[in-house]
Amino acid sequence: MPMEESFNFYIVALSIAISIFASYSALSIIAKVSASQGKMRCFWLLSGSFVMGAGIWSMHFVGMIAVTLHVPVTYDVKLTLLSLVVSVSASLIAFIITFPKAINFLHIWIGGLVIGSGIITMHYIGMEAMIMPKEMSHSPGLFSISVAIALIASYVALFLFIKWRDQTGSSWLKWLSAIIMGLAICGMHYTSILATQFHPHSEVTDIVEEAPLNIYLLLAVTLAILLILAVSWVIILFDRHVLAKLAYSDTITGLPNRNDMHRYFQSLQEREVISLLLIDLDQFKAINDTLGHDTGDILVKYVGLRLEHFTDHDHHAFRIGGDSFLIIIQRHSKAHVENIANDLLVSLQKPHFIEGNELRVTASIGISIGPVHLEGRSTLLQRAETAMYQAKAAGKNQYCIYNEDMGKGEVRKFELQKDLQSALDYEQFYLVYQPKWNTLSHSLIGFEALIRWHHPRDGLISPGEFIPIAEESSYIIPLTKWILKTACMQAKQWDSEGYHLPVSVNLSSSHFRADNVAELVRTVLNETELSPHLLELEITESMMLYDLNNVIEQFQAIRSLGVKIAMDDFGTGYSSIGLLDQIPLDTLKLDRVFTRNIDTKSKRAIVRAIILMAESLQIQVIAEGVETQEHVDYLTQLGCHYMQGYFYAKPMKVNDINEWLPRLSANIE
């Protein structure tokens, strides 16, 4: 009587362990796909498919080794390798089908059918590869059950794959999923084994207690398992030591980046109170524009090195973009946080020596304090940013702690920025004009056009409030075009009425960065038919922070049209007096800070020096903020004869000026 087939349960347990391990490895690898792009996505997809397919294949042949058939068994190499290719290919096709974010029941149905069919095909090709003195037949009932289990196992695998593909972490839930997948795959395999009857050939007379293991099959299975282990370990090491560094470290400073900041937030305990110090370098753009981005990168690297000195188990530093850094402090008082902020300011303003340049940079720091999960990390970051901008507005090189008043200001700023979009369309802007006066001839020499905004809800809004918002949102570009065209049309109107009075218009630095100022001015002059000598453009000293040669070229192009250029608020900005002989200017406008304190000896000395310098360069000087007769007398004594201020007239609407001009002409006559 032939002996019944039996199982080695130790090897059965090994096959189950292989199936579970392969399932877990495949889940872990495929989870990387959603977080990657391009070639890396293909790498993870191929790796996951190989681990899954090779794991199922290895489990199958280890399971076959576990079956004792009591006859010698060898395997056809080609069919054995074909079964491996089928298993890996089916896994790959199924993963590709179900990979897109937006999948439906059809995707899952087809994907499950593909991988299920692949498992069944691999299994029976593997069994056909067996060379032995026995014939095989299959029980229809158990065969059907094994096919059903294979399909169910495939759908379970795909369902868990879809569930875990966006999650890269390891947890007991993922292990539980791997166990379910592994047991389902093993269930199909051993059910199909039970569905198979092995009938010895009639001529077989030698029955052995236990047939020797096929050394080649053992080597193939061992190699496949080793490859699965190797791929898994290589991927783990690659993920930890290469991808983690790329994903979570800043390439310039070596500090943790924004991705690591988000990961750190997630690690904090519920309602834990933390302090955020958002650090933004002052005038960093000027360094980039004047010395180049390479120098800027080196400066950022040095700043990062200084921030590392402030890190420990409770202090964590991150570079979150550009010249912005973040320090998160745990478990410390407000007083401690303020001390850290002060120390940071002192450390950062120490000089940096880069390629022969001694660079001094300051920083503005915004601080927000609160429970991370209760407040929400985005809220804390937004508050720190609001406080940082408040520190910049207050003069830079200082820190500011967020309070509720700042929050109200930020809300108003957002509302005004939103309303700017429709203000032009609904004609909420209008211009007023402030006269300029020649004290020698006691005559009007022109106007400065100033914009005003009458908001339908908030009434009159100061330019000091909405102009910076327009600058930040780039809405300053269309707004300046409107001012320029409206002022030129008005100047043309006055000129046609016999009042040949130039009009000055303030220009934003945004236009100069776009390299289109001269073309804009030429277009407006052509449209309004205004004579170029009746237009003057006012720029600020901060313009000199940008590419000086480019700015000078644009100034020259504007002056070649016949338009004059004035530097506004001279003496309070960033330009060097040594550059005045290079910059093509027609007028310097003394800031009102000089006029307001003209009674002091030091201010008069400075004003006199500026006037003498301007005269030698054939540049006209106009004093702003003239409000009293005393101001007029002092400025006249110092040699300044062009003035602008409330003493002569406040900014007026067009209708008021049209009534004022005839009276002025009559008085002069």
XYZ file of C-alpha atoms in Angstrom:
669
model
C 0.000 0.000 0.000
C 1.379 3.436 -0.871
C 2.015 5.719 2.033
C -0.158 8.828 2.454
C 1.342 12.231 1.822
C 2.330 14.091 5.010
C 3.499 17.555 6.061
C 6.551 18.780 7.940
C 4.863 21.304 10.215
C 8.117 23.087 11.047
C 8.584 23.880 7.367
C 4.894 24.807 7.111
C 5.441 27.327 9.909
C 8.478 28.628 8.026
C 6.402 29.125 4.870
C 3.781 31.072 6.841
C 6.502 33.261 8.385
C 7.953 33.935 4.931
C 4.522 34.911 3.616
C 3.876 37.303 6.532
C 7.338 38.860 6.315
C 7.018 39.338 2.541
C 3.582 40.921 3.023
C 4.896 43.341 5.650
C 7.904 44.248 3.517
C 5.683 44.832 0.477
C 3.325 47.079 2.486
C 6.279 49.071 3.820
C 7.882 49.492 0.412
C 4.705 50.298 -1.524
C 3.910 52.951 1.116
C 6.955 54.831 -0.185
C 5.454 55.117 -3.665
C 2.907 57.825 -2.807
C 5.593 59.967 -1.187
C 7.963 59.796 -4.177
C 8.046 60.951 -7.792
C 9.711 60.123 -11.088
C 12.371 57.425 -11.077
C 12.157 56.915 -7.314
C 8.472 56.074 -7.652
C 9.319 53.396 -10.232
C 12.060 52.090 -7.925
C 9.677 51.655 -4.994
C 6.969 50.129 -7.214
C 9.342 47.559 -8.739
C 10.861 46.766 -5.330
C 7.458 46.233 -3.726
C 6.276 44.060 -6.592
C 9.435 41.926 -6.441
C 9.198 41.454 -2.678
C 5.502 40.561 -2.861
C 5.827 38.246 -5.870
C 9.043 36.583 -4.717
C 7.604 36.180 -1.226
C 4.518 34.361 -2.529
C 6.730 32.221 -4.800
C 9.146 31.355 -1.982
C 6.277 30.518 0.323
C 4.876 28.177 -2.359
C 8.084 26.198 -2.817
C 8.894 26.099 0.880
C 5.363 24.748 1.253
C 6.106 22.126 -1.409
C 9.268 21.117 0.451
C 7.075 20.695 3.544
C 5.057 17.986 1.740
C 6.485 14.485 2.063
C 5.507 12.474 -1.047
C 7.660 9.403 -0.269
C 9.153 9.410 -3.767
C 12.133 11.253 -5.265
C 11.136 14.684 -6.589
C 13.045 17.056 -8.878
C 11.930 20.275 -10.562
C 11.990 21.594 -14.118
C 14.190 24.714 -13.950
C 12.430 26.593 -16.749
C 8.953 26.050 -15.320
C 10.189 26.968 -11.831
C 11.656 30.271 -13.050
C 8.525 30.895 -15.136
C 6.404 30.566 -11.997
C 8.588 33.235 -10.299
C 8.193 35.613 -13.263
C 4.410 35.078 -13.237
C 4.168 35.846 -9.506
C 6.250 39.050 -9.679
C 4.553 40.240 -12.893
C 1.054 39.716 -11.475
C 1.967 41.707 -8.352
C 3.404 44.537 -10.470
C 0.375 44.732 -12.799
C -2.061 44.690 -9.889
C -0.176 47.466 -8.051
C -0.039 49.606 -11.202
C -3.776 49.198 -11.791
C -4.669 50.201 -8.236
C -1.946 52.820 -7.775
C -3.807 55.985 -8.943
C -5.295 58.108 -6.146
C -8.755 58.073 -7.697
C -9.659 54.418 -8.056
C -13.070 52.770 -8.282
C -14.537 49.307 -7.849
C -13.497 48.342 -11.381
C -9.819 49.017 -10.622
C -9.983 46.887 -7.485
C -11.910 44.109 -9.254
C -9.441 43.927 -12.157
C -6.403 44.258 -9.893
C -7.610 41.509 -7.572
C -8.394 39.281 -10.540
C -4.907 39.826 -11.975
C -2.990 39.064 -8.792
C -5.341 36.179 -7.888
C -4.942 34.660 -11.323
C -1.198 35.193 -11.020
C -1.060 33.323 -7.691
C -3.130 30.443 -9.056
C -1.096 30.264 -12.271
C 2.190 30.456 -10.366
C 1.021 27.706 -8.002
C -0.006 25.238 -10.675
C 2.996 26.008 -12.927
C 5.136 25.293 -9.850
C 3.382 22.007 -9.333
C 3.743 21.115 -13.044
C 7.466 21.738 -12.614
C 7.619 18.744 -10.264
C 9.300 15.710 -11.868
C 8.352 12.553 -9.972
C 6.957 9.017 -10.493
C 3.458 10.089 -9.548
C 0.461 11.474 -11.399
C -1.638 14.356 -10.050
C -5.401 14.784 -10.037
C -7.518 17.468 -8.404
C -10.632 17.379 -6.276
C -13.108 19.752 -7.992
C -14.571 20.941 -4.697
C -11.288 21.736 -2.938
C -9.844 23.099 -6.173
C -12.723 25.597 -6.385
C -12.230 26.520 -2.740
C -8.495 27.124 -3.339
C -9.285 29.386 -6.311
C -11.818 31.293 -4.214
C -9.311 31.668 -1.386
C -6.678 32.924 -3.858
C -9.024 35.600 -5.179
C -10.172 36.582 -1.681
C -6.543 36.721 -0.541
C -5.741 38.946 -3.515
C -8.580 41.333 -2.757
C -7.500 41.444 0.897
C -3.944 42.205 -0.195
C -5.053 45.010 -2.507
C -7.397 46.480 0.078
C -4.585 46.609 2.629
C -2.191 47.961 -0.005
C -4.600 50.821 -0.776
C -5.057 51.482 2.943
C -1.336 51.605 3.686
C 0.133 53.108 0.523
C 0.038 56.692 1.926
C 1.447 55.745 5.329
C 5.172 55.238 5.756
C 5.279 54.531 9.481
C 5.530 51.128 11.154
C 2.806 50.073 13.576
C 1.046 47.048 15.002
C -1.810 47.663 12.540
C 0.546 47.153 9.622
C 1.843 43.942 11.197
C -1.747 42.792 11.710
C -2.440 43.529 8.036
C 0.652 41.541 7.020
C -0.460 38.591 9.151
C -3.920 38.604 7.520
C -2.366 38.758 4.041
C 0.165 36.012 4.848
C -2.382 33.654 6.321
C -4.765 34.236 3.394
C -2.031 33.411 0.854
C -0.937 30.323 2.819
C -4.562 29.231 3.135
C -4.908 29.210 -0.634
C -1.668 27.255 -1.085
C -2.348 24.489 1.404
C -5.982 24.180 0.329
C -4.776 23.571 -3.237
C -2.301 20.973 -1.930
C -5.141 19.189 -0.146
C -7.160 19.400 -3.395
C -4.429 17.457 -5.196
C -4.164 13.683 -5.143
C -0.819 12.070 -6.002
C -1.071 8.614 -7.687
C 2.138 6.607 -8.046
C 2.950 5.001 -11.369
C 2.177 1.293 -11.516
C 5.840 0.429 -12.005
C 6.923 2.256 -8.836
C 7.869 -0.316 -6.209
C 10.339 1.631 -4.075
C 8.601 3.733 -1.474
C 10.892 5.793 0.746
C 10.072 7.056 4.204
C 11.318 10.531 3.357
C 12.622 11.638 -0.026
C 15.875 13.684 -0.063
C 15.548 17.429 -0.575
C 16.199 18.776 -4.061
C 19.392 20.789 -3.570
C 18.724 23.083 -6.533
C 15.226 23.961 -5.365
C 16.531 24.570 -1.870
C 19.214 26.890 -3.232
C 16.671 28.761 -5.393
C 14.261 29.288 -2.509
C 17.095 30.288 -0.174
C 18.380 32.741 -2.771
C 14.901 34.247 -3.238
C 14.479 34.668 0.524
C 17.937 36.198 0.816
C 17.081 38.592 -2.011
C 13.874 39.602 -0.238
C 15.855 40.228 2.939
C 18.557 42.101 1.027
C 16.085 44.333 -0.818
C 14.197 45.047 2.394
C 17.328 45.878 4.384
C 18.852 47.961 1.598
C 15.623 49.909 1.333
C 15.467 50.408 5.095
C 19.055 51.653 5.194
C 18.556 53.776 2.083
C 15.409 55.267 3.555
C 17.004 56.020 6.912
C 20.392 57.281 5.808
C 19.865 58.753 2.348
C 16.235 59.591 1.723
C 15.664 60.776 5.289
C 18.617 63.122 4.956
C 17.319 64.432 1.642
C 13.743 64.698 2.855
C 14.332 66.128 6.308
C 17.617 68.071 6.128
C 18.360 71.419 4.534
C 21.062 71.053 1.887
C 22.768 74.397 2.659
C 22.797 74.589 6.451
C 22.403 70.948 7.412
C 19.625 71.981 9.792
C 16.305 70.126 9.831
C 13.971 71.511 7.136
C 10.262 72.274 6.929
C 9.397 68.575 6.441
C 11.176 67.696 9.652
C 9.417 70.586 11.386
C 6.032 69.031 10.493
C 7.263 65.641 11.707
C 8.437 67.195 14.961
C 5.058 68.861 15.507
C 3.368 65.475 15.152
C 5.607 64.003 17.852
C 4.546 66.542 20.475
C 2.124 65.582 23.181
C -1.468 66.791 23.245
C -1.829 70.338 24.639
C 1.917 70.685 25.223
C 2.834 74.381 25.439
C 5.657 75.387 23.123
C 7.280 78.621 21.994
C 8.014 79.402 18.348
C 10.725 81.895 17.399
C 10.465 82.755 13.698
C 13.722 84.373 12.557
C 13.922 86.365 9.332
C 17.120 88.092 8.217
C 16.876 91.836 7.538
C 17.884 93.151 4.092
C 18.904 89.672 2.936
C 17.580 90.356 -0.558
C 19.928 93.319 -0.879
C 22.888 91.014 -0.157
C 21.679 88.509 -2.748
C 21.179 91.253 -5.357
C 24.472 93.057 -4.754
C 26.901 90.226 -3.898
C 25.181 87.312 -5.619
C 23.232 84.243 -4.550
C 26.390 82.230 -3.838
C 27.371 84.740 -1.163
C 23.800 84.681 0.115
C 23.938 80.880 0.430
C 27.211 81.069 2.360
C 25.688 83.657 4.687
C 22.666 81.411 5.290
C 25.046 78.529 6.074
C 26.926 80.633 8.641
C 23.661 81.742 10.225
C 22.650 78.078 10.486
C 25.932 77.295 12.278
C 25.211 80.001 14.825
C 21.704 78.714 15.402
C 23.090 75.241 16.142
C 24.627 76.678 19.320
C 21.103 77.328 20.603
C 19.877 73.743 20.152
C 19.577 71.013 22.772
C 16.933 68.490 23.847
C 14.430 71.321 24.496
C 15.516 73.737 21.736
C 15.154 72.674 18.103
C 16.234 74.772 15.115
C 14.882 74.457 11.548
C 15.475 76.247 8.259
C 12.016 76.648 6.755
C 12.943 78.479 3.545
C 15.008 81.308 2.076
C 16.366 83.403 4.924
C 13.758 82.192 7.413
C 14.534 79.973 10.390
C 12.449 78.593 13.227
C 13.399 77.654 16.783
C 10.909 75.600 18.795
C 11.346 75.664 22.574
C 9.655 73.202 24.928
C 8.989 73.395 28.654
C 10.365 76.856 29.341
C 8.997 80.137 30.674
C 8.297 83.281 28.700
C 11.283 84.961 30.390
C 13.576 82.181 29.162
C 12.232 82.547 25.624
C 12.884 86.294 25.678
C 16.449 85.693 26.898
C 17.010 83.283 24.018
C 15.628 85.878 21.565
C 17.992 88.539 22.905
C 20.965 86.176 22.701
C 20.005 85.296 19.122
C 19.935 88.969 18.104
C 23.365 89.542 19.620
C 24.836 86.430 17.989
C 23.412 87.047 14.529
C 24.616 90.635 14.226
C 28.254 89.686 14.776
C 30.170 90.108 11.490
C 30.507 87.333 8.913
C 33.647 87.227 6.758
C 32.771 85.877 3.323
C 35.142 86.017 0.327
C 36.884 89.143 1.551
C 33.665 90.897 2.561
C 32.746 91.726 6.128
C 28.985 91.291 6.276
C 26.846 92.356 9.190
C 23.287 91.140 9.174
C 20.487 91.647 11.655
C 17.299 89.706 12.152
C 13.689 90.264 13.132
C 12.174 87.628 15.420
C 8.487 86.883 15.882
C 7.460 84.842 18.916
C 4.238 82.918 19.524
C 3.467 80.784 22.578
C 0.686 78.245 22.981
C -0.386 74.587 23.110
C 0.468 72.965 19.814
C -2.560 70.724 19.271
C -5.119 73.009 20.892
C -4.028 76.090 18.970
C -2.922 74.190 15.895
C 0.579 74.392 14.486
C -0.497 76.484 11.494
C -2.061 79.025 13.847
C 1.098 79.220 15.955
C 3.244 79.656 12.848
C 0.938 82.331 11.477
C 1.070 84.204 14.774
C 4.854 84.009 14.866
C 4.956 85.383 11.318
C 2.624 88.241 12.276
C 4.861 89.101 15.231
C 7.953 88.917 13.009
C 6.503 91.440 10.544
C 5.602 93.635 13.493
C 9.256 93.526 14.579
C 10.341 94.539 11.080
C 7.821 97.394 10.998
C 9.114 98.589 14.372
C 12.633 99.048 12.994
C 14.113 95.540 12.582
C 16.866 93.914 14.693
C 14.451 93.135 17.519
C 11.926 90.566 18.652
C 8.200 90.876 19.125
C 5.780 88.585 20.986
C 2.381 87.985 19.449
C -0.686 89.449 21.150
C -4.361 89.705 20.232
C -4.024 93.280 18.939
C -1.616 92.017 16.299
C -4.165 89.409 15.325
C -6.772 92.086 14.758
C -4.273 94.039 12.670
C -3.535 90.962 10.586
C -7.242 90.426 9.941
C -7.606 94.033 8.818
C -4.550 93.688 6.595
C -6.049 90.612 4.956
C -9.369 92.358 4.420
C -7.717 95.405 2.846
C -5.596 93.220 0.585
C -8.739 91.441 -0.579
C -10.574 94.759 -1.117
C -7.680 96.194 -3.147
C -8.638 93.877 -5.977
C -11.931 95.652 -6.575
C -11.045 99.186 -5.458
C -9.861 100.263 -8.903
C -12.830 98.693 -10.653
C -15.259 100.572 -8.424
C -13.299 103.872 -8.614
C -12.606 104.065 -4.890
C -9.179 105.660 -5.453
C -8.661 109.321 -6.217
C -5.690 111.707 -6.394
C -4.928 114.823 -4.411
C -2.205 117.282 -5.364
C 0.137 119.177 -3.052
C 1.712 122.382 -4.406
C 5.455 123.010 -4.590
C 6.655 126.585 -4.047
C 9.567 128.757 -5.131
C 10.302 131.227 -2.319
C 12.523 133.448 -4.499
C 9.881 134.128 -7.126
C 6.924 133.517 -4.761
C 5.434 131.262 -7.415
C 3.876 127.840 -7.794
C 6.284 125.468 -9.566
C 4.267 122.227 -9.698
C 2.369 119.554 -7.804
C 3.004 116.172 -6.252
C 0.246 113.636 -6.971
C -0.779 111.627 -3.907
C -3.226 108.723 -3.885
C -6.152 108.407 -1.487
C -8.564 105.517 -0.897
C -12.138 106.106 0.178
C -13.257 102.681 1.329
C -17.032 102.112 1.206
C -16.984 100.491 4.651
C -14.011 102.002 6.482
C -13.966 105.480 4.995
C -10.664 107.199 4.235
C -7.699 104.812 4.533
C -4.198 106.212 4.936
C -1.692 105.509 2.140
C 0.739 104.542 4.896
C -1.545 101.593 5.583
C -2.581 100.367 2.141
C 0.546 101.139 0.070
C 2.716 98.551 1.950
C -0.074 95.992 1.494
C -0.170 96.763 -2.224
C 3.628 96.382 -2.362
C 3.505 92.952 -0.728
C 0.707 91.677 -2.955
C 2.198 93.088 -6.203
C -1.013 95.062 -6.671
C 1.226 98.132 -6.621
C 1.943 97.570 -10.339
C -1.575 98.261 -11.716
C -2.127 100.863 -8.997
C 0.967 102.841 -10.021
C -0.048 102.658 -13.684
C -3.406 104.160 -12.776
C -1.778 106.950 -10.721
C 0.662 107.782 -13.509
C -1.970 107.912 -16.214
C -4.480 109.883 -14.088
C -1.854 112.443 -13.038
C -0.630 112.882 -16.613
C -4.185 113.416 -17.871
C -4.716 116.069 -15.191
C -1.429 117.810 -15.998
C -2.443 117.847 -19.665
C -5.779 119.405 -18.696
C -4.085 122.177 -16.685
C -1.589 122.743 -19.484
C -4.414 123.237 -21.987
C -5.919 125.807 -19.607
C -2.659 127.797 -19.483
C -1.213 126.415 -16.238
C 2.086 124.854 -17.297
C 2.756 123.021 -14.029
C 4.783 119.785 -13.787
C 3.318 116.907 -11.796
C 5.406 114.487 -9.693
C 4.408 110.834 -9.340
C 5.908 108.332 -6.889
C 7.117 105.115 -8.523
C 7.406 101.715 -6.855
C 10.663 99.770 -6.976
C 8.599 96.853 -8.364
C 8.478 98.591 -11.740
C 12.243 98.931 -11.846
C 12.730 95.270 -10.990
C 10.483 94.470 -13.948
C 12.713 96.576 -16.251
C 9.737 98.233 -17.925
C 9.577 101.751 -16.450
C 10.770 103.661 -19.513
C 8.339 101.816 -21.783
C 5.486 102.437 -19.351
C 6.252 106.168 -19.184
C 6.569 106.423 -22.965
C 3.202 104.687 -23.429
C 1.417 106.944 -20.917
C 2.919 110.120 -22.413
C 1.764 109.057 -25.878
C -1.738 108.214 -24.657
C -2.200 111.473 -22.732
C -0.200 113.638 -25.181
C 1.554 115.287 -22.217
C 4.864 117.078 -22.798
C 7.626 115.072 -21.056
C 8.997 118.128 -19.233
C 5.707 118.355 -17.302
C 6.275 114.960 -15.637
C 8.636 114.110 -12.804
C 9.066 110.646 -11.307
C 9.939 110.298 -7.629
C 11.906 107.304 -6.398
C 13.138 106.349 -2.921
C 16.662 105.769 -1.675
C 15.891 102.099 -1.053
C 15.963 101.675 -4.832
C 19.753 101.747 -4.532
C 19.645 98.404 -2.715
C 18.934 96.647 -6.009
C 21.168 96.231 -9.039
C 22.617 99.756 -9.163
C 23.859 99.554 -12.734
C 20.475 98.380 -13.947
C 18.667 101.161 -12.040
C 21.015 103.790 -13.472
C 20.390 102.488 -17.007
C 16.651 102.760 -16.466
C 17.012 106.286 -15.049
C 18.982 107.303 -18.129
C 16.328 105.814 -20.415
C 13.626 107.803 -18.585
C 15.586 111.078 -18.733
C 16.211 110.545 -22.441
C 12.440 110.899 -22.859
C 12.633 114.360 -21.297
C 11.132 113.277 -17.960
C 12.795 114.417 -14.719
C 13.735 112.188 -11.780
C 13.622 113.129 -8.098
C 14.892 111.170 -5.074
C 12.265 111.292 -2.337
C 12.914 111.277 1.447
C 16.626 111.891 0.908
C 18.791 111.409 3.987
C 16.792 108.659 5.689
C 17.313 105.673 3.396
C 20.203 103.495 2.295
C 21.944 105.273 -0.566
C 25.490 106.487 -0.295
C 26.286 110.164 -0.852
C 29.245 108.940 -2.865
C 26.839 107.548 -5.487
C 25.066 110.830 -6.205
C 27.504 111.787 -8.952
C 26.686 108.474 -10.711
C 22.904 108.563 -10.392
C 21.149 110.740 -13.010
C 18.934 112.939 -10.787
C 17.268 116.310 -11.231
C 15.943 116.835 -7.707
C 16.614 115.829 -4.096
C 13.688 116.014 -1.717
C 14.825 116.586 1.859
C 12.877 114.401 4.255
C 10.624 116.162 6.761
C 12.824 114.895 9.610
C 15.312 117.645 8.695
C 12.638 120.322 8.439
C 11.032 119.338 11.727
C 14.307 119.807 13.614
C 15.751 122.642 11.534
C 16.123 124.780 14.647
C 18.948 122.516 15.922
C 22.487 123.402 14.964
C 23.388 119.865 13.874
C 20.386 119.575 11.526
C 21.132 122.926 9.949
C 24.743 121.849 9.356
C 23.592 118.671 7.616
C 21.012 120.505 5.510
C 23.573 123.116 4.466
C 26.063 120.406 3.455
C 23.414 118.646 1.357
C 22.427 121.884 -0.366
C 26.055 122.773 -1.209
C 26.691 119.274 -2.526
C 23.527 119.379 -4.650
C 24.421 122.778 -6.083
C 27.827 121.473 -7.155
C 26.091 118.581 -8.902
C 23.444 120.902 -10.403
C 20.671 119.102 -8.552
C 17.662 121.004 -7.255
C 16.740 120.634 -3.551
C 13.139 120.706 -2.284
C 12.371 120.645 1.449
C 9.319 118.624 2.518
C 7.203 119.154 5.616
C 7.423 122.974 5.709
C 4.710 124.017 8.167
C 5.748 127.311 9.772
C 7.296 130.665 8.860
C 10.252 129.672 11.019
C 10.859 126.668 8.771
C 10.766 128.944 5.720
C 13.221 131.415 7.248
C 15.767 128.801 8.305
C 15.650 126.983 4.963
C 15.974 130.245 3.029
C 19.020 131.214 5.096
C 20.601 127.834 4.313
C 20.072 128.344 0.575
C 17.000 126.137 0.016
C 14.360 128.016 -2.015
C 12.032 125.207 -3.120
C 9.566 123.993 -0.531
C 6.511 121.838 -0.034
C 4.278 121.569 3.005
C 1.166 122.685 4.897
C 2.515 126.225 5.236
C 1.765 126.736 1.552
C -1.090 124.325 1.033
C -2.357 120.907 2.049
C -2.947 118.259 -0.619
C -6.121 119.235 -2.484
C -8.645 117.580 -4.743
C -8.808 118.633 -8.374
C -11.973 120.735 -7.895
C -10.366 122.649 -5.037
C -7.223 123.298 -7.073
C -9.278 124.490 -10.032
C -10.876 127.083 -7.732
C -7.549 127.931 -6.067
C -5.454 128.486 -9.193
C -7.378 131.533 -10.507
C -7.271 133.174 -7.064
C -3.564 132.449 -6.811
C -2.915 134.003 -10.239
C -4.929 137.103 -9.276
C -2.995 137.539 -6.025
C 0.335 137.203 -7.794
C -0.654 139.732 -10.404
